[in-house]
Amino acid sequence: MNTFKKISFLFVLIVLSSCSIKKNEIVAHRGAWKKKNLPENSIAALRHAIDLKFAGSEFDVWRTADDSLLINHDSHFNKLLIEETNYADLIKFKLSNGEKLPTLHEYISEGMQNNKKTLLVCEIKPSEISQERGKKTAVLTVEIIRKLKADKNTCYISFDYEILKQIRQIDPKTSLQYLEGNKSPKQVKADNINGIDYHYSVFKKHPEWIQEAKDNKMILNAWTVNEPGDMDWIIAHKFNYITTNEPELLIQRVKSKK
Protein backbone atom coordinates (compact mmCIF):
# COMPACT_ATOMS: atom_id res chain seq x y z
CA MET A 1 0.00 0.00 0.00
CA ASN A 2 1.51 3.32 -1.06
CA THR A 3 1.66 6.36 1.23
CA PHE A 4 -1.39 8.09 -0.27
CA LYS A 5 -3.53 4.96 0.10
CA LYS A 6 -2.37 4.51 3.70
CA ILE A 7 -3.33 8.09 4.56
CA SER A 8 -6.72 7.73 2.86
CA PHE A 9 -7.37 4.44 4.63
CA LEU A 10 -6.52 5.91 8.01
CA PHE A 11 -8.79 8.90 7.40
CA VAL A 12 -11.67 6.57 6.54
CA LEU A 13 -11.09 4.62 9.74
CA ILE A 14 -11.14 7.83 11.77
CA VAL A 15 -14.41 8.97 10.19
CA LEU A 16 -16.14 5.63 10.55
CA SER A 17 -15.07 5.14 14.14
CA SER A 18 -15.79 8.66 15.37
CA CYS A 19 -19.54 8.12 15.72
CA SER A 20 -19.22 5.04 17.91
CA ILE A 21 -16.27 6.10 20.06
CA LYS A 22 -15.95 9.87 20.37
CA LYS A 23 -18.37 11.99 22.34
CA ASN A 24 -19.40 15.64 22.11
CA GLU A 25 -17.79 16.18 18.73
CA ILE A 26 -18.62 19.51 17.07
CA VAL A 27 -20.46 19.93 13.76
CA ALA A 28 -20.33 23.47 12.36
CA HIS A 29 -23.85 24.24 11.12
CA ARG A 30 -23.62 25.53 7.52
CA GLY A 31 -19.87 25.76 8.03
CA ALA A 32 -17.98 27.94 10.51
CA TRP A 33 -19.40 31.30 9.42
CA LYS A 34 -20.68 33.37 12.32
CA LYS A 35 -17.53 34.56 14.09
CA LYS A 36 -15.85 35.70 10.85
CA ASN A 37 -19.10 37.01 9.32
CA LEU A 38 -18.85 34.66 6.34
CA PRO A 39 -21.83 33.65 4.22
CA GLU A 40 -23.53 30.51 5.49
CA ASN A 41 -22.94 27.42 3.34
CA SER A 42 -20.16 29.17 1.47
CA ILE A 43 -16.87 27.60 0.41
CA ALA A 44 -15.16 30.02 2.81
CA ALA A 45 -17.28 28.81 5.74
CA LEU A 46 -16.53 25.19 4.88
CA ARG A 47 -12.82 25.92 4.60
CA HIS A 48 -12.82 27.66 7.98
CA ALA A 49 -14.51 24.67 9.62
CA ILE A 50 -11.90 22.34 8.12
CA ASP A 51 -9.04 24.63 9.14
CA LEU A 52 -10.37 24.67 12.72
CA LYS A 53 -10.50 20.85 12.58
CA PHE A 54 -14.11 20.50 13.65
CA ALA A 55 -15.46 16.97 13.48
CA GLY A 56 -18.09 17.91 10.92
CA SER A 57 -19.33 20.67 8.68
CA GLU A 58 -23.00 20.63 7.67
CA PHE A 59 -24.38 21.94 4.37
CA ASP A 60 -27.69 21.94 2.46
CA VAL A 61 -28.44 20.67 -1.05
CA TRP A 62 -31.13 21.84 -3.49
CA ARG A 63 -31.73 20.92 -7.14
CA THR A 64 -32.42 23.64 -9.69
CA ALA A 65 -34.97 23.54 -12.50
CA ASP A 66 -32.22 22.38 -14.88
CA ASP A 67 -30.96 19.72 -12.46
CA SER A 68 -27.90 21.48 -11.04
CA LEU A 69 -27.21 20.64 -7.40
CA LEU A 70 -26.49 23.77 -5.38
CA ILE A 71 -25.58 24.53 -1.78
CA ASN A 72 -27.97 26.91 -0.02
CA HIS A 73 -30.03 26.72 3.15
CA ASP A 74 -33.29 28.35 2.13
CA SER A 75 -35.56 27.27 -0.72
CA HIS A 76 -35.19 30.75 -2.22
CA PHE A 77 -32.08 32.66 -3.23
CA ASN A 78 -32.40 36.37 -3.98
CA LYS A 79 -36.20 35.84 -3.98
CA LEU A 80 -35.92 33.13 -6.64
CA LEU A 81 -37.27 29.66 -5.87
CA ILE A 82 -34.26 27.43 -6.50
CA GLU A 83 -36.28 24.42 -7.65
CA GLU A 84 -38.00 26.51 -10.34
CA THR A 85 -34.96 28.51 -11.48
CA ASN A 86 -32.07 27.59 -13.77
CA TYR A 87 -28.51 27.53 -12.47
CA ALA A 88 -27.31 30.35 -14.74
CA ASP A 89 -29.99 32.69 -13.43
CA LEU A 90 -29.19 31.97 -9.79
CA ILE A 91 -25.45 32.58 -10.03
CA LYS A 92 -25.98 36.06 -11.41
CA PHE A 93 -26.31 37.03 -7.74
CA LYS A 94 -23.24 36.76 -5.49
CA LEU A 95 -22.89 35.85 -1.83
CA SER A 96 -21.79 38.62 0.53
CA ASN A 97 -18.10 37.69 0.17
CA GLY A 98 -18.22 37.68 -3.63
CA GLU A 99 -18.58 33.91 -4.04
CA LYS A 100 -21.24 32.50 -6.30
CA LEU A 101 -23.59 29.84 -5.00
CA PRO A 102 -21.39 26.74 -4.90
CA THR A 103 -22.40 23.63 -6.76
CA LEU A 104 -22.32 20.34 -4.90
CA HIS A 105 -19.37 19.28 -7.07
CA GLU A 106 -17.39 22.41 -6.13
CA TYR A 107 -18.29 22.14 -2.47
CA ILE A 108 -17.34 18.48 -2.07
CA SER A 109 -14.16 18.97 -4.09
CA GLU A 110 -13.10 21.71 -1.65
CA GLY A 111 -14.14 19.59 1.30
CA MET A 112 -11.76 16.83 0.26
CA GLN A 113 -8.76 19.16 0.11
CA ASN A 114 -6.36 19.26 3.08
CA ASN A 115 -8.97 17.66 5.27
CA LYS A 116 -7.91 14.98 7.74
CA LYS A 117 -10.74 15.28 10.26
CA THR A 118 -13.90 17.05 9.14
CA LEU A 119 -16.86 14.90 8.10
CA LEU A 120 -19.03 16.38 5.35
CA VAL A 121 -22.57 16.38 6.74
CA CYS A 122 -24.88 16.57 3.72
CA GLU A 123 -28.45 17.67 4.34
CA ILE A 124 -30.72 16.96 1.39
CA LYS A 125 -33.65 19.33 1.51
CA PRO A 126 -37.19 18.00 1.00
CA SER A 127 -38.57 19.16 -2.32
CA GLU A 128 -41.31 21.78 -2.22
CA ILE A 129 -42.60 20.41 -5.54
CA SER A 130 -42.98 16.69 -4.86
CA GLN A 131 -41.58 13.93 -2.69
CA GLU A 132 -40.48 12.03 -5.79
CA ARG A 133 -38.40 15.02 -6.85
CA GLY A 134 -36.71 15.03 -3.47
CA LYS A 135 -35.86 11.34 -3.79
CA LYS A 136 -34.39 11.93 -7.25
CA THR A 137 -32.29 14.78 -5.82
CA ALA A 138 -30.98 12.35 -3.23
CA VAL A 139 -29.95 9.84 -5.89
CA LEU A 140 -28.16 12.51 -7.93
CA THR A 141 -26.40 13.79 -4.80
CA VAL A 142 -25.08 10.35 -3.90
CA GLU A 143 -23.90 9.84 -7.49
CA ILE A 144 -21.81 13.03 -7.45
CA ILE A 145 -20.33 12.29 -4.04
CA ARG A 146 -19.38 8.80 -5.20
CA LYS A 147 -17.78 10.15 -8.39
CA LEU A 148 -15.64 12.45 -6.27
CA LYS A 149 -14.68 9.47 -4.06
CA ALA A 150 -16.05 11.34 -1.05
CA ASP A 151 -18.66 8.77 0.00
CA LYS A 152 -16.55 7.52 2.92
CA ASN A 153 -16.09 11.08 4.15
CA THR A 154 -19.77 12.04 3.94
CA CYS A 155 -22.90 11.32 5.94
CA TYR A 156 -26.46 12.21 4.93
CA ILE A 157 -29.19 13.90 6.94
CA SER A 158 -32.72 14.94 6.03
CA PHE A 159 -36.12 15.92 7.41
CA ASP A 160 -37.65 13.76 4.68
CA TYR A 161 -37.71 10.15 5.88
CA GLU A 162 -38.31 8.86 2.34
CA ILE A 163 -35.13 10.57 1.15
CA LEU A 164 -33.11 8.65 3.72
CA LYS A 165 -34.82 5.38 2.82
CA GLN A 166 -34.05 6.08 -0.85
CA ILE A 167 -30.37 6.59 -0.06
CA ARG A 168 -30.30 3.35 1.94
CA GLN A 169 -31.63 1.46 -1.08
CA ILE A 170 -28.68 2.56 -3.21
CA ASP A 171 -26.03 2.56 -0.47
CA PRO A 172 -26.34 -0.10 2.26
CA LYS A 173 -23.38 1.20 4.27
CA THR A 174 -23.46 4.99 4.30
CA SER A 175 -24.27 6.88 7.49
CA LEU A 176 -27.81 8.33 7.71
CA GLN A 177 -29.36 10.60 10.34
CA TYR A 178 -33.02 11.60 10.60
CA LEU A 179 -33.82 15.22 11.54
CA GLU A 180 -37.55 15.59 12.11
CA GLY A 181 -37.75 14.31 15.69
CA ASN A 182 -41.09 12.52 15.36
CA LYS A 183 -39.87 8.93 15.56
CA SER A 184 -38.24 6.97 18.36
CA PRO A 185 -34.73 5.61 17.87
CA LYS A 186 -36.11 2.07 17.62
CA GLN A 187 -38.49 3.10 14.84
CA VAL A 188 -35.65 4.74 12.93
CA LYS A 189 -33.31 1.80 13.35
CA ALA A 190 -36.01 -0.57 12.11
CA ASP A 191 -35.75 1.18 8.74
CA ASN A 192 -31.97 0.74 8.70
CA ILE A 193 -31.27 4.40 9.40
CA ASN A 194 -28.38 4.43 11.83
CA GLY A 195 -28.65 7.84 13.46
CA ILE A 196 -30.96 10.50 14.88
CA ASP A 197 -30.15 14.20 14.72
CA TYR A 198 -33.02 15.95 16.49
CA HIS A 199 -33.49 19.48 17.81
CA TYR A 200 -32.21 19.57 21.38
CA SER A 201 -35.74 20.40 22.62
CA VAL A 202 -36.93 16.98 21.37
CA PHE A 203 -34.41 15.26 23.61
CA LYS A 204 -35.47 17.39 26.58
CA LYS A 205 -39.05 16.28 25.92
CA HIS A 206 -38.02 12.65 25.37
CA PRO A 207 -34.87 12.13 27.46
CA GLU A 208 -35.45 8.38 27.31
CA TRP A 209 -34.59 8.51 23.61
CA ILE A 210 -31.00 9.37 24.47
CA GLN A 211 -30.36 6.06 26.19
CA GLU A 212 -32.52 4.21 23.68
CA ALA A 213 -30.30 5.47 20.86
CA LYS A 214 -27.17 4.51 22.77
CA ASP A 215 -28.55 1.05 23.58
CA ASN A 216 -29.25 0.54 19.88
CA LYS A 217 -25.73 1.75 18.98
CA MET A 218 -27.06 4.62 16.89
CA ILE A 219 -25.38 7.91 16.07
CA LEU A 220 -26.68 10.58 18.43
CA ASN A 221 -26.64 14.20 17.28
CA ALA A 222 -28.50 17.36 18.30
CA TRP A 223 -29.22 20.62 16.47
CA THR A 224 -28.87 23.62 16.58
CA VAL A 225 -27.30 24.08 20.02
CA ASN A 226 -26.21 27.71 20.42
CA GLU A 227 -26.82 28.73 24.04
CA PRO A 228 -24.31 27.83 26.80
CA GLY A 229 -26.96 26.23 29.03
CA ASP A 230 -28.23 24.00 26.23
CA MET A 231 -24.67 23.15 25.27
CA ASP A 232 -23.91 22.05 28.82
CA TRP A 233 -27.04 19.87 28.96
CA ILE A 234 -26.16 18.08 25.72
CA ILE A 235 -22.49 17.73 26.72
CA ALA A 236 -23.53 16.13 30.02
CA HIS A 237 -25.51 13.50 28.14
CA LYS A 238 -22.52 12.61 25.96
CA PHE A 239 -23.92 12.82 22.46
CA ASN A 240 -21.69 11.72 19.59
CA TYR A 241 -22.12 15.04 17.81
CA ILE A 242 -23.44 18.51 18.63
CA THR A 243 -24.46 20.75 15.74
CA THR A 244 -24.09 24.48 16.36
CA ASN A 245 -23.85 27.95 14.84
CA GLU A 246 -21.34 28.73 17.60
CA PRO A 247 -18.59 26.12 17.16
CA GLU A 248 -15.88 28.31 18.71
CA LEU A 249 -17.99 28.76 21.85
CA LEU A 250 -18.97 25.11 22.00
CA ILE A 251 -15.39 23.91 21.87
CA GLN A 252 -14.66 26.03 24.94
CA ARG A 253 -17.66 24.50 26.76
CA VAL A 254 -16.59 20.98 25.85
CA LYS A 255 -13.02 21.58 27.03
CA SER A 256 -14.25 23.09 30.30
CA LYS A 257 -16.16 19.89 31.12
CA LYS A 258 -13.19 17.57 30.67
Coordinates of C-alpha atoms in Angstrom, one line a residue:
M1 CA 0.0 0.0 0.0
N2 CA 1.5 3.3 -1.1
T3 CA 1.7 6.4 1.2
F4 CA -1.4 8.1 -0.3
K5 CA -3.5 5.0 0.1
K6 CA -2.4 4.5 3.7
I7 CA -3.3 8.1 4.6
S8 CA -6.7 7.7 2.9
F9 CA -7.4 4.4 4.6
L10 CA -6.5 5.9 8.0
F11 CA -8.8 8.9 7.4
V12 CA -11.7 6.6 6.5
L13 CA -11.1 4.6 9.7
I14 CA -11.1 7.8 11.8
V15 CA -14.4 9.0 10.2
L16 CA -16.1 5.6 10.5
S17 CA -15.1 5.1 14.1
S18 CA -15.8 8.7 15.4
C19 CA -19.5 8.1 15.7
S20 CA -19.2 5.0 17.9
I21 CA -16.3 6.1 20.1
K22 CA -16.0 9.9 20.4
K23 CA -18.4 12.0 22.3
N24 CA -19.4 15.6 22.1
E25 CA -17.8 16.2 18.7
I26 CA -18.6 19.5 17.1
V27 CA -20.5 19.9 13.8
A28 CA -20.3 23.5 12.4
H29 CA -23.8 24.2 11.1
R30 CA -23.6 25.5 7.5
G31 CA -19.9 25.8 8.0
A32 CA -18.0 27.9 10.5
W33 CA -19.4 31.3 9.4
K34 CA -20.7 33.4 12.3
K35 CA -17.5 34.6 14.1
K36 CA -15.9 35.7 10.9
N37 CA -19.1 37.0 9.3
L38 CA -18.9 34.7 6.3
P39 CA -21.8 33.6 4.2
E40 CA -23.5 30.5 5.5
N41 CA -22.9 27.4 3.3
S42 CA -20.2 29.2 1.5
I43 CA -16.9 27.6 0.4
A44 CA -15.2 30.0 2.8
A45 CA -17.3 28.8 5.7
L46 CA -16.5 25.2 4.9
R47 CA -12.8 25.9 4.6
H48 CA -12.8 27.7 8.0
A49 CA -14.5 24.7 9.6
I50 CA -11.9 22.3 8.1
D51 CA -9.0 24.6 9.1
L52 CA -10.4 24.7 12.7
K53 CA -10.5 20.9 12.6
F54 CA -14.1 20.5 13.7
A55 CA -15.5 17.0 13.5
G56 CA -18.1 17.9 10.9
S57 CA -19.3 20.7 8.7
E58 CA -23.0 20.6 7.7
F59 CA -24.4 21.9 4.4
D60 CA -27.7 21.9 2.5
V61 CA -28.4 20.7 -1.0
W62 CA -31.1 21.8 -3.5
R63 CA -31.7 20.9 -7.1
T64 CA -32.4 23.6 -9.7
A65 CA -35.0 23.5 -12.5
D66 CA -32.2 22.4 -14.9
D67 CA -31.0 19.7 -12.5
S68 CA -27.9 21.5 -11.0
L69 CA -27.2 20.6 -7.4
L70 CA -26.5 23.8 -5.4
I71 CA -25.6 24.5 -1.8
N72 CA -28.0 26.9 0.0
H73 CA -30.0 26.7 3.2
D74 CA -33.3 28.3 2.1
S75 CA -35.6 27.3 -0.7
H76 CA -35.2 30.8 -2.2
F77 CA -32.1 32.7 -3.2
N78 CA -32.4 36.4 -4.0
K79 CA -36.2 35.8 -4.0
L80 CA -35.9 33.1 -6.6
L81 CA -37.3 29.7 -5.9
I82 CA -34.3 27.4 -6.5
E83 CA -36.3 24.4 -7.6
E84 CA -38.0 26.5 -10.3
T85 CA -35.0 28.5 -11.5
N86 CA -32.1 27.6 -13.8
Y87 CA -28.5 27.5 -12.5
A88 CA -27.3 30.4 -14.7
D89 CA -30.0 32.7 -13.4
L90 CA -29.2 32.0 -9.8
I91 CA -25.4 32.6 -10.0
K92 CA -26.0 36.1 -11.4
F93 CA -26.3 37.0 -7.7
K94 CA -23.2 36.8 -5.5
L95 CA -22.9 35.8 -1.8
S96 CA -21.8 38.6 0.5
N97 CA -18.1 37.7 0.2
G98 CA -18.2 37.7 -3.6
E99 CA -18.6 33.9 -4.0
K100 CA -21.2 32.5 -6.3
L101 CA -23.6 29.8 -5.0
P102 CA -21.4 26.7 -4.9
T103 CA -22.4 23.6 -6.8
L104 CA -22.3 20.3 -4.9
H105 CA -19.4 19.3 -7.1
E106 CA -17.4 22.4 -6.1
Y107 CA -18.3 22.1 -2.5
I108 CA -17.3 18.5 -2.1
S109 CA -14.2 19.0 -4.1
E110 CA -13.1 21.7 -1.7
G111 CA -14.1 19.6 1.3
M112 CA -11.8 16.8 0.3
Q113 CA -8.8 19.2 0.1
N114 CA -6.4 19.3 3.1
N115 CA -9.0 17.7 5.3
K116 CA -7.9 15.0 7.7
K117 CA -10.7 15.3 10.3
T118 CA -13.9 17.0 9.1
L119 CA -16.9 14.9 8.1
L120 CA -19.0 16.4 5.3
V121 CA -22.6 16.4 6.7
C122 CA -24.9 16.6 3.7
E123 CA -28.5 17.7 4.3
I124 CA -30.7 17.0 1.4
K125 CA -33.7 19.3 1.5
P126 CA -37.2 18.0 1.0
S127 CA -38.6 19.2 -2.3
E128 CA -41.3 21.8 -2.2
I129 CA -42.6 20.4 -5.5
S130 CA -43.0 16.7 -4.9
Q131 CA -41.6 13.9 -2.7
E132 CA -40.5 12.0 -5.8
R133 CA -38.4 15.0 -6.9
G134 CA -36.7 15.0 -3.5
K135 CA -35.9 11.3 -3.8
K136 CA -34.4 11.9 -7.2
T137 CA -32.3 14.8 -5.8
A138 CA -31.0 12.3 -3.2
V139 CA -30.0 9.8 -5.9
L140 CA -28.2 12.5 -7.9
T141 CA -26.4 13.8 -4.8
V142 CA -25.1 10.4 -3.9
E143 CA -23.9 9.8 -7.5
I144 CA -21.8 13.0 -7.4
I145 CA -20.3 12.3 -4.0
R146 CA -19.4 8.8 -5.2
K147 CA -17.8 10.1 -8.4
L148 CA -15.6 12.4 -6.3
K149 CA -14.7 9.5 -4.1
A150 CA -16.1 11.3 -1.1
D151 CA -18.7 8.8 0.0
K152 CA -16.5 7.5 2.9
N153 CA -16.1 11.1 4.1
T154 CA -19.8 12.0 3.9
C155 CA -22.9 11.3 5.9
Y156 CA -26.5 12.2 4.9
I157 CA -29.2 13.9 6.9
S158 CA -32.7 14.9 6.0
F159 CA -36.1 15.9 7.4
D160 CA -37.7 13.8 4.7
Y161 CA -37.7 10.2 5.9
E162 CA -38.3 8.9 2.3
I163 CA -35.1 10.6 1.1
L164 CA -33.1 8.6 3.7
K165 CA -34.8 5.4 2.8
Q166 CA -34.1 6.1 -0.8
I167 CA -30.4 6.6 -0.1
R168 CA -30.3 3.4 1.9
Q169 CA -31.6 1.5 -1.1
I170 CA -28.7 2.6 -3.2
D171 CA -26.0 2.6 -0.5
P172 CA -26.3 -0.1 2.3
K173 CA -23.4 1.2 4.3
T174 CA -23.5 5.0 4.3
S175 CA -24.3 6.9 7.5
L176 CA -27.8 8.3 7.7
Q177 CA -29.4 10.6 10.3
Y178 CA -33.0 11.6 10.6
L179 CA -33.8 15.2 11.5
E180 CA -37.5 15.6 12.1
G181 CA -37.8 14.3 15.7
N182 CA -41.1 12.5 15.4
K183 CA -39.9 8.9 15.6
S184 CA -38.2 7.0 18.4
P185 CA -34.7 5.6 17.9
K186 CA -36.1 2.1 17.6
Q187 CA -38.5 3.1 14.8
V188 CA -35.7 4.7 12.9
K189 CA -33.3 1.8 13.3
A190 CA -36.0 -0.6 12.1
D191 CA -35.7 1.2 8.7
N192 CA -32.0 0.7 8.7
I193 CA -31.3 4.4 9.4
N194 CA -28.4 4.4 11.8
G195 CA -28.7 7.8 13.5
I196 CA -31.0 10.5 14.9
D197 CA -30.2 14.2 14.7
Y198 CA -33.0 16.0 16.5
H199 CA -33.5 19.5 17.8
Y200 CA -32.2 19.6 21.4
S201 CA -35.7 20.4 22.6
V202 CA -36.9 17.0 21.4
F203 CA -34.4 15.3 23.6
K204 CA -35.5 17.4 26.6
K205 CA -39.0 16.3 25.9
H206 CA -38.0 12.6 25.4
P207 CA -34.9 12.1 27.5
E208 CA -35.5 8.4 27.3
W209 CA -34.6 8.5 23.6
I210 CA -31.0 9.4 24.5
Q211 CA -30.4 6.1 26.2
E212 CA -32.5 4.2 23.7
A213 CA -30.3 5.5 20.9
K214 CA -27.2 4.5 22.8
D215 CA -28.5 1.0 23.6
N216 CA -29.2 0.5 19.9
K217 CA -25.7 1.8 19.0
M218 CA -27.1 4.6 16.9
I219 CA -25.4 7.9 16.1
L220 CA -26.7 10.6 18.4
N221 CA -26.6 14.2 17.3
A222 CA -28.5 17.4 18.3
W223 CA -29.2 20.6 16.5
T224 CA -28.9 23.6 16.6
V225 CA -27.3 24.1 20.0
N226 CA -26.2 27.7 20.4
E227 CA -26.8 28.7 24.0
P228 CA -24.3 27.8 26.8
G229 CA -27.0 26.2 29.0
D230 CA -28.2 24.0 26.2
M231 CA -24.7 23.1 25.3
D232 CA -23.9 22.0 28.8
W233 CA -27.0 19.9 29.0
I234 CA -26.2 18.1 25.7
I235 CA -22.5 17.7 26.7
A236 CA -23.5 16.1 30.0
H237 CA -25.5 13.5 28.1
K238 CA -22.5 12.6 26.0
F239 CA -23.9 12.8 22.5
N240 CA -21.7 11.7 19.6
Y241 CA -22.1 15.0 17.8
I242 CA -23.4 18.5 18.6
T243 CA -24.5 20.8 15.7
T244 CA -24.1 24.5 16.4
N245 CA -23.8 27.9 14.8
E246 CA -21.3 28.7 17.6
P247 CA -18.6 26.1 17.2
E248 CA -15.9 28.3 18.7
L249 CA -18.0 28.8 21.9
L250 CA -19.0 25.1 22.0
I251 CA -15.4 23.9 21.9
Q252 CA -14.7 26.0 24.9
R253 CA -17.7 24.5 26.8
V254 CA -16.6 21.0 25.8
K255 CA -13.0 21.6 27.0
S256 CA -14.2 23.1 30.3
K257 CA -16.2 19.9 31.1
K258 CA -13.2 17.6 30.7

